[in-house]
Amino acid sequence: LEIRFRSAAAPASGVVVRFPAALREPAHDCVGCARESCSHHLPKGAEMTRRPTAWLVDACWPEFAALARGQAGPEDRLFLPMRWPARAHYAWPELPGGESRALLVGLARARALRRLPAVGGALPRAMLGFDRRLAEAYARSLSHRHTHLVVGQGLLPHLWRLGCLQGRSFDVLMERWPLAALQARLDRALARYPESPTLGDFRAPDEIVAAEAEALAAASRLYTPHGGIAARFPDR
């Protein structure tokens, strides 16, 4: 730890501060510490996801809803755009720790997407922008007690760039191929079918592609009902 004092006044001379050495017990981290009396100690065999977990999600997939229903602990909190008026679209189970909603972002997105053309790249650009706004809304409501997160893939690169994932463990709900792989597939398809009006109309910014790749590499677990995506990450 380096401490610097800044002042408009002239510095005093001959002042030396010495800290006593080796008077404190060495600090431990939760991975290497064996102190079982600590309040953060997890009994042998305890699931890491039983820590207070925040589920940061968007539209509901039935497989992911079943995952939340089966794994959520007593302090887990759900972060979702809204319930009403699109309750079927956001049919996530209620979690014991309650929920936080980004209603204004959800309503603004629903209104905006209805007015956009299906071709030309306007729709995916708008969806990417609303993913960022949703991630920002969730980040403002996260508690320091949420030391573990379960994150929807669309929110992942934005939460990574906001710094919300650093210092926490997190799992990812994989809804599609990683952006780098997905866009490579689109590029190959476009080379084969250059007449397509949609294959080349959108590519995510490089910084978003890179952020998603970094976050996926740092994730603890990846969940997906898609066999092909699961095969891409056989050890995760």
mmCIF file of C-alpha atoms in Angstrom:
data_model
loop_
_atom_site.group_PDB
_atom_site.id
_atom_site.type_symbol
_atom_site.label_atom_id
_atom_site.label_comp_id
_atom_site.label_asym_id
_atom_site.label_seq_id
_atom_site.Cartn_x
_atom_site.Cartn_y
_atom_site.Cartn_z
ATOM 1 C CA LEU A 1 0.000 0.000 0.000
ATOM 2 C CA GLU A 2 1.503 3.334 -1.048
ATOM 3 C CA ILE A 3 0.182 6.529 0.577
ATOM 4 C CA ARG A 4 0.976 9.996 -0.742
ATOM 5 C CA PHE A 5 0.144 13.282 0.978
ATOM 6 C CA ARG A 6 -0.554 16.259 -1.278
ATOM 7 C CA SER A 7 -0.601 19.847 -0.028
ATOM 8 C CA ALA A 8 -0.197 23.380 -1.329
ATOM 9 C CA ALA A 9 2.009 24.180 1.680
ATOM 10 C CA ALA A 10 5.727 23.538 1.798
ATOM 11 C CA PRO A 11 6.544 20.029 3.020
ATOM 12 C CA ALA A 12 7.792 19.596 6.542
ATOM 13 C CA SER A 13 11.314 18.276 6.833
ATOM 14 C CA GLY A 14 12.646 15.493 8.966
ATOM 15 C CA VAL A 15 9.320 13.691 9.452
ATOM 16 C CA VAL A 16 9.645 9.929 9.231
ATOM 17 C CA VAL A 17 6.762 7.549 9.875
ATOM 18 C CA ARG A 18 7.544 3.911 10.562
ATOM 19 C CA PHE A 19 4.945 1.191 10.861
ATOM 20 C CA PRO A 20 5.577 -1.692 13.268
ATOM 21 C CA ALA A 21 6.489 -4.840 11.390
ATOM 22 C CA ALA A 22 5.130 -8.354 11.947
ATOM 23 C CA LEU A 23 2.753 -7.349 14.737
ATOM 24 C CA ARG A 24 -0.376 -8.525 12.962
ATOM 25 C CA GLU A 25 -1.507 -11.970 12.052
ATOM 26 C CA PRO A 26 -1.144 -12.553 8.284
ATOM 27 C CA ALA A 27 -4.309 -12.040 6.230
ATOM 28 C CA HIS A 28 -5.957 -14.977 4.501
ATOM 29 C CA ASP A 29 -8.211 -15.319 1.516
ATOM 30 C CA CYS A 30 -11.309 -17.496 1.532
ATOM 31 C CA VAL A 31 -9.709 -20.059 -0.776
ATOM 32 C CA GLY A 32 -6.629 -20.844 1.284
ATOM 33 C CA CYS A 33 -7.890 -20.080 4.802
ATOM 34 C CA ALA A 34 -8.699 -23.077 7.012
ATOM 35 C CA ARG A 35 -10.304 -21.154 9.864
ATOM 36 C CA GLU A 36 -13.642 -22.873 10.396
ATOM 37 C CA SER A 37 -14.817 -20.377 13.036
ATOM 38 C CA CYS A 38 -15.055 -17.603 10.410
ATOM 39 C CA SER A 39 -18.588 -16.487 9.531
ATOM 40 C CA HIS A 40 -17.745 -16.924 5.835
ATOM 41 C CA HIS A 41 -16.577 -20.518 6.234
ATOM 42 C CA LEU A 42 -18.439 -22.990 4.003
ATOM 43 C CA PRO A 43 -18.837 -26.509 5.387
ATOM 44 C CA LYS A 44 -17.234 -29.272 3.374
ATOM 45 C CA GLY A 45 -19.422 -30.136 0.391
ATOM 46 C CA ALA A 46 -21.453 -26.910 0.573
ATOM 47 C CA GLU A 47 -22.495 -25.476 -2.772
ATOM 48 C CA MET A 48 -20.823 -22.181 -3.629
ATOM 49 C CA THR A 49 -24.065 -21.008 -5.234
ATOM 50 C CA ARG A 50 -25.718 -21.064 -1.787
ATOM 51 C CA ARG A 51 -24.069 -17.740 -1.028
ATOM 52 C CA PRO A 52 -26.388 -14.740 -1.500
ATOM 53 C CA THR A 53 -26.787 -14.827 -5.262
ATOM 54 C CA ALA A 54 -28.251 -12.305 -7.670
ATOM 55 C CA TRP A 55 -29.929 -13.687 -10.792
ATOM 56 C CA LEU A 56 -29.542 -11.014 -13.488
ATOM 57 C CA VAL A 57 -31.811 -12.135 -16.311
ATOM 58 C CA ASP A 58 -34.010 -11.032 -19.179
ATOM 59 C CA ALA A 59 -36.562 -13.105 -21.104
ATOM 60 C CA CYS A 60 -37.350 -16.439 -19.487
ATOM 61 C CA TRP A 61 -36.453 -19.824 -20.948
ATOM 62 C CA PRO A 62 -38.217 -22.774 -19.285
ATOM 63 C CA GLU A 63 -34.917 -24.606 -18.764
ATOM 64 C CA PHE A 64 -33.402 -21.608 -16.992
ATOM 65 C CA ALA A 65 -36.549 -21.111 -14.922
ATOM 66 C CA ALA A 66 -36.246 -24.736 -13.755
ATOM 67 C CA LEU A 67 -32.587 -24.097 -12.912
ATOM 68 C CA ALA A 68 -33.495 -21.082 -10.770
ATOM 69 C CA ARG A 69 -36.306 -22.985 -9.090
ATOM 70 C CA GLY A 70 -33.977 -25.851 -8.194
ATOM 71 C CA GLN A 71 -30.856 -23.924 -7.186
ATOM 72 C CA ALA A 72 -31.970 -20.639 -5.632
ATOM 73 C CA GLY A 73 -31.002 -20.234 -1.986
ATOM 74 C CA PRO A 74 -32.923 -18.463 0.789
ATOM 75 C CA GLU A 75 -31.254 -15.089 0.124
ATOM 76 C CA ASP A 76 -31.183 -15.185 -3.674
ATOM 77 C CA ARG A 77 -32.656 -12.162 -5.437
ATOM 78 C CA LEU A 78 -34.072 -11.952 -8.957
ATOM 79 C CA PHE A 79 -33.318 -9.005 -11.254
ATOM 80 C CA LEU A 80 -35.638 -8.839 -14.270
ATOM 81 C CA PRO A 81 -37.107 -6.135 -16.530
ATOM 82 C CA MET A 82 -40.740 -6.468 -15.447
ATOM 83 C CA ARG A 83 -43.645 -8.814 -14.749
ATOM 84 C CA TRP A 84 -46.684 -7.012 -16.108
ATOM 85 C CA PRO A 85 -47.749 -6.528 -18.910
ATOM 86 C CA ALA A 86 -45.563 -9.252 -20.440
ATOM 87 C CA ARG A 87 -45.795 -11.764 -17.616
ATOM 88 C CA ALA A 88 -45.585 -14.804 -19.903
ATOM 89 C CA HIS A 89 -42.381 -13.425 -21.440
ATOM 90 C CA TYR A 90 -40.842 -12.993 -17.975
ATOM 91 C CA ALA A 91 -42.215 -16.123 -16.286
ATOM 92 C CA TRP A 92 -39.319 -16.496 -13.865
ATOM 93 C CA PRO A 93 -40.087 -18.139 -10.528
ATOM 94 C CA GLU A 94 -40.282 -15.897 -7.486
ATOM 95 C CA LEU A 95 -37.100 -16.193 -5.429
ATOM 96 C CA PRO A 96 -36.950 -16.112 -1.611
ATOM 97 C CA GLY A 97 -34.849 -12.938 -1.546
ATOM 98 C CA GLY A 98 -37.366 -10.920 -3.561
ATOM 99 C CA GLU A 99 -36.835 -9.177 -6.874
ATOM 100 C CA SER A 100 -35.732 -5.913 -8.447
ATOM 101 C CA ARG A 101 -37.348 -4.702 -11.667
ATOM 102 C CA ALA A 102 -36.116 -2.347 -14.383
ATOM 103 C CA LEU A 103 -39.633 -1.459 -15.467
ATOM 104 C CA LEU A 104 -38.820 1.781 -17.308
ATOM 105 C CA VAL A 105 -36.122 0.116 -19.395
ATOM 106 C CA GLY A 106 -38.387 -2.854 -20.138
ATOM 107 C CA LEU A 107 -41.293 -0.670 -21.283
ATOM 108 C CA ALA A 108 -39.050 1.611 -23.339
ATOM 109 C CA ARG A 109 -37.524 -1.397 -25.087
ATOM 110 C CA ALA A 110 -40.901 -2.986 -25.848
ATOM 111 C CA ARG A 111 -42.143 0.277 -27.353
ATOM 112 C CA ALA A 112 -38.996 0.947 -29.388
ATOM 113 C CA LEU A 113 -38.582 -2.536 -30.867
ATOM 114 C CA ARG A 114 -42.108 -2.544 -32.275
ATOM 115 C CA ARG A 115 -41.266 0.434 -34.479
ATOM 116 C CA LEU A 116 -37.971 -0.774 -35.947
ATOM 117 C CA PRO A 117 -37.553 -2.493 -39.340
ATOM 118 C CA ALA A 118 -36.503 -6.129 -39.336
ATOM 119 C CA VAL A 119 -33.656 -5.530 -41.824
ATOM 120 C CA GLY A 120 -30.820 -3.034 -42.022
ATOM 121 C CA GLY A 121 -29.254 -3.606 -38.609
ATOM 122 C CA ALA A 122 -31.424 -1.128 -36.678
ATOM 123 C CA LEU A 123 -33.115 -3.874 -34.650
ATOM 124 C CA PRO A 124 -29.973 -5.659 -33.363
ATOM 125 C CA ARG A 125 -28.292 -2.315 -32.649
ATOM 126 C CA ALA A 126 -31.275 -1.238 -30.571
ATOM 127 C CA MET A 127 -31.349 -4.578 -28.732
ATOM 128 C CA LEU A 128 -27.650 -4.212 -27.903
ATOM 129 C CA GLY A 129 -28.276 -0.709 -26.569
ATOM 130 C CA PHE A 130 -31.140 -1.857 -24.375
ATOM 131 C CA ASP A 131 -29.037 -4.750 -23.057
ATOM 132 C CA ARG A 132 -26.542 -2.116 -21.901
ATOM 133 C CA ARG A 133 -29.260 -0.002 -20.261
ATOM 134 C CA LEU A 134 -30.688 -3.057 -18.524
ATOM 135 C CA ALA A 135 -27.236 -4.028 -17.215
ATOM 136 C CA GLU A 136 -26.741 -0.492 -15.896
ATOM 137 C CA ALA A 137 -30.112 -0.564 -14.122
ATOM 138 C CA TYR A 138 -29.262 -3.885 -12.477
ATOM 139 C CA ALA A 139 -25.800 -2.662 -11.476
ATOM 140 C CA ARG A 140 -27.318 0.248 -9.546
ATOM 141 C CA SER A 141 -29.375 -2.179 -7.427
ATOM 142 C CA LEU A 142 -26.746 -4.838 -6.718
ATOM 143 C CA SER A 143 -25.835 -5.342 -3.082
ATOM 144 C CA HIS A 144 -22.300 -5.918 -1.820
ATOM 145 C CA ARG A 145 -23.713 -9.081 -0.235
ATOM 146 C CA HIS A 146 -24.322 -10.563 -3.689
ATOM 147 C CA THR A 147 -20.938 -12.241 -3.992
ATOM 148 C CA HIS A 148 -22.153 -14.675 -6.628
ATOM 149 C CA LEU A 149 -24.128 -13.831 -9.779
ATOM 150 C CA VAL A 150 -26.037 -15.774 -12.405
ATOM 151 C CA VAL A 151 -26.025 -13.656 -15.566
ATOM 152 C CA GLY A 152 -27.997 -13.797 -18.800
ATOM 153 C CA GLN A 153 -25.648 -13.866 -21.780
ATOM 154 C CA GLY A 154 -26.963 -10.672 -23.370
ATOM 155 C CA LEU A 155 -26.075 -8.698 -20.249
ATOM 156 C CA LEU A 156 -22.669 -10.329 -19.799
ATOM 157 C CA PRO A 157 -20.351 -8.016 -21.818
ATOM 158 C CA HIS A 158 -21.967 -4.875 -20.405
ATOM 159 C CA LEU A 159 -21.716 -6.045 -16.782
ATOM 160 C CA TRP A 160 -18.099 -7.012 -17.438
ATOM 161 C CA ARG A 161 -17.295 -3.528 -18.769
ATOM 162 C CA LEU A 162 -19.108 -1.914 -15.823
ATOM 163 C CA GLY A 163 -16.845 -3.836 -13.426
ATOM 164 C CA CYS A 164 -19.700 -5.638 -11.674
ATOM 165 C CA LEU A 165 -18.198 -9.082 -12.277
ATOM 166 C CA GLN A 166 -14.732 -8.339 -10.938
ATOM 167 C CA GLY A 167 -14.408 -9.514 -7.349
ATOM 168 C CA ARG A 168 -17.415 -11.825 -7.667
ATOM 169 C CA SER A 169 -17.857 -15.357 -8.930
ATOM 170 C CA PHE A 170 -20.496 -15.775 -11.609
ATOM 171 C CA ASP A 171 -22.253 -18.275 -13.858
ATOM 172 C CA VAL A 172 -23.663 -17.569 -17.318
ATOM 173 C CA LEU A 173 -26.958 -18.602 -18.909
ATOM 174 C CA MET A 174 -25.873 -19.318 -22.494
ATOM 175 C CA GLU A 175 -28.656 -18.443 -24.929
ATOM 176 C CA ARG A 176 -26.606 -18.442 -28.146
ATOM 177 C CA TRP A 177 -23.113 -18.981 -29.507
ATOM 178 C CA PRO A 178 -20.452 -16.534 -28.261
ATOM 179 C CA LEU A 179 -20.462 -13.412 -30.417
ATOM 180 C CA ALA A 180 -17.079 -14.158 -31.982
ATOM 181 C CA ALA A 181 -18.187 -17.631 -33.096
ATOM 182 C CA LEU A 182 -21.647 -16.443 -34.131
ATOM 183 C CA GLN A 183 -20.302 -13.634 -36.295
ATOM 184 C CA ALA A 184 -17.710 -15.917 -37.874
ATOM 185 C CA ARG A 185 -20.560 -18.221 -38.902
ATOM 186 C CA LEU A 186 -22.466 -15.270 -40.350
ATOM 187 C CA ASP A 187 -19.376 -14.158 -42.283
ATOM 188 C CA ARG A 188 -19.007 -17.624 -43.825
ATOM 189 C CA ALA A 189 -22.693 -17.706 -44.715
ATOM 190 C CA LEU A 190 -22.490 -14.226 -46.262
ATOM 191 C CA ALA A 191 -19.537 -15.282 -48.426
ATOM 192 C CA ARG A 192 -21.633 -18.167 -49.685
ATOM 193 C CA TYR A 193 -24.854 -16.163 -50.120
ATOM 194 C CA PRO A 194 -23.807 -12.542 -50.844
ATOM 195 C CA GLU A 195 -27.303 -11.713 -52.080
ATOM 196 C CA SER A 196 -28.768 -12.129 -48.576
ATOM 197 C CA PRO A 197 -30.289 -8.874 -47.245
ATOM 198 C CA THR A 198 -29.685 -9.784 -43.582
ATOM 199 C CA LEU A 199 -26.541 -11.927 -43.170
ATOM 200 C CA GLY A 200 -24.241 -8.917 -43.205
ATOM 201 C CA ASP A 201 -26.426 -6.160 -41.813
ATOM 202 C CA PHE A 202 -25.040 -6.167 -38.259
ATOM 203 C CA ARG A 203 -21.891 -7.008 -36.345
ATOM 204 C CA ALA A 204 -21.373 -6.190 -32.676
ATOM 205 C CA PRO A 205 -18.632 -3.645 -31.844
ATOM 206 C CA ASP A 206 -15.194 -5.153 -31.261
ATOM 207 C CA GLU A 207 -15.124 -4.030 -27.633
ATOM 208 C CA ILE A 208 -18.371 -5.883 -26.898
ATOM 209 C CA VAL A 209 -17.110 -9.064 -28.586
ATOM 210 C CA ALA A 210 -13.869 -8.861 -26.589
ATOM 211 C CA ALA A 211 -15.690 -8.177 -23.303
ATOM 212 C CA GLU A 212 -17.943 -11.191 -23.781
ATOM 213 C CA ALA A 213 -14.969 -13.449 -24.541
ATOM 214 C CA GLU A 214 -13.113 -12.243 -21.422
ATOM 215 C CA ALA A 215 -16.167 -12.701 -19.220
ATOM 216 C CA LEU A 216 -16.900 -16.190 -20.543
ATOM 217 C CA ALA A 217 -13.299 -17.187 -19.824
ATOM 218 C CA ALA A 218 -13.672 -15.941 -16.227
ATOM 219 C CA ALA A 219 -17.072 -17.540 -15.540
ATOM 220 C CA SER A 220 -17.363 -20.409 -13.061
ATOM 221 C CA ARG A 221 -20.084 -22.344 -14.917
ATOM 222 C CA LEU A 222 -21.925 -22.086 -18.217
ATOM 223 C CA TYR A 223 -25.516 -23.333 -18.426
ATOM 224 C CA THR A 224 -27.256 -24.101 -21.722
ATOM 225 C CA PRO A 225 -29.958 -26.466 -23.006
ATOM 226 C CA HIS A 226 -28.225 -26.441 -26.435
ATOM 227 C CA GLY A 227 -26.135 -29.547 -27.087
ATOM 228 C CA GLY A 228 -23.859 -27.874 -29.620
ATOM 229 C CA ILE A 229 -22.973 -24.997 -27.307
ATOM 230 C CA ALA A 230 -22.417 -27.398 -24.406
ATOM 231 C CA ALA A 231 -20.031 -29.427 -26.552
ATOM 232 C CA ARG A 232 -17.997 -26.286 -27.222
ATOM 233 C CA PHE A 233 -17.280 -25.973 -23.476
ATOM 234 C CA PRO A 234 -16.998 -29.601 -22.326
ATOM 235 C CA ASP A 235 -15.178 -28.794 -19.066
ATOM 236 C CA ARG A 236 -17.301 -25.774 -18.046
#
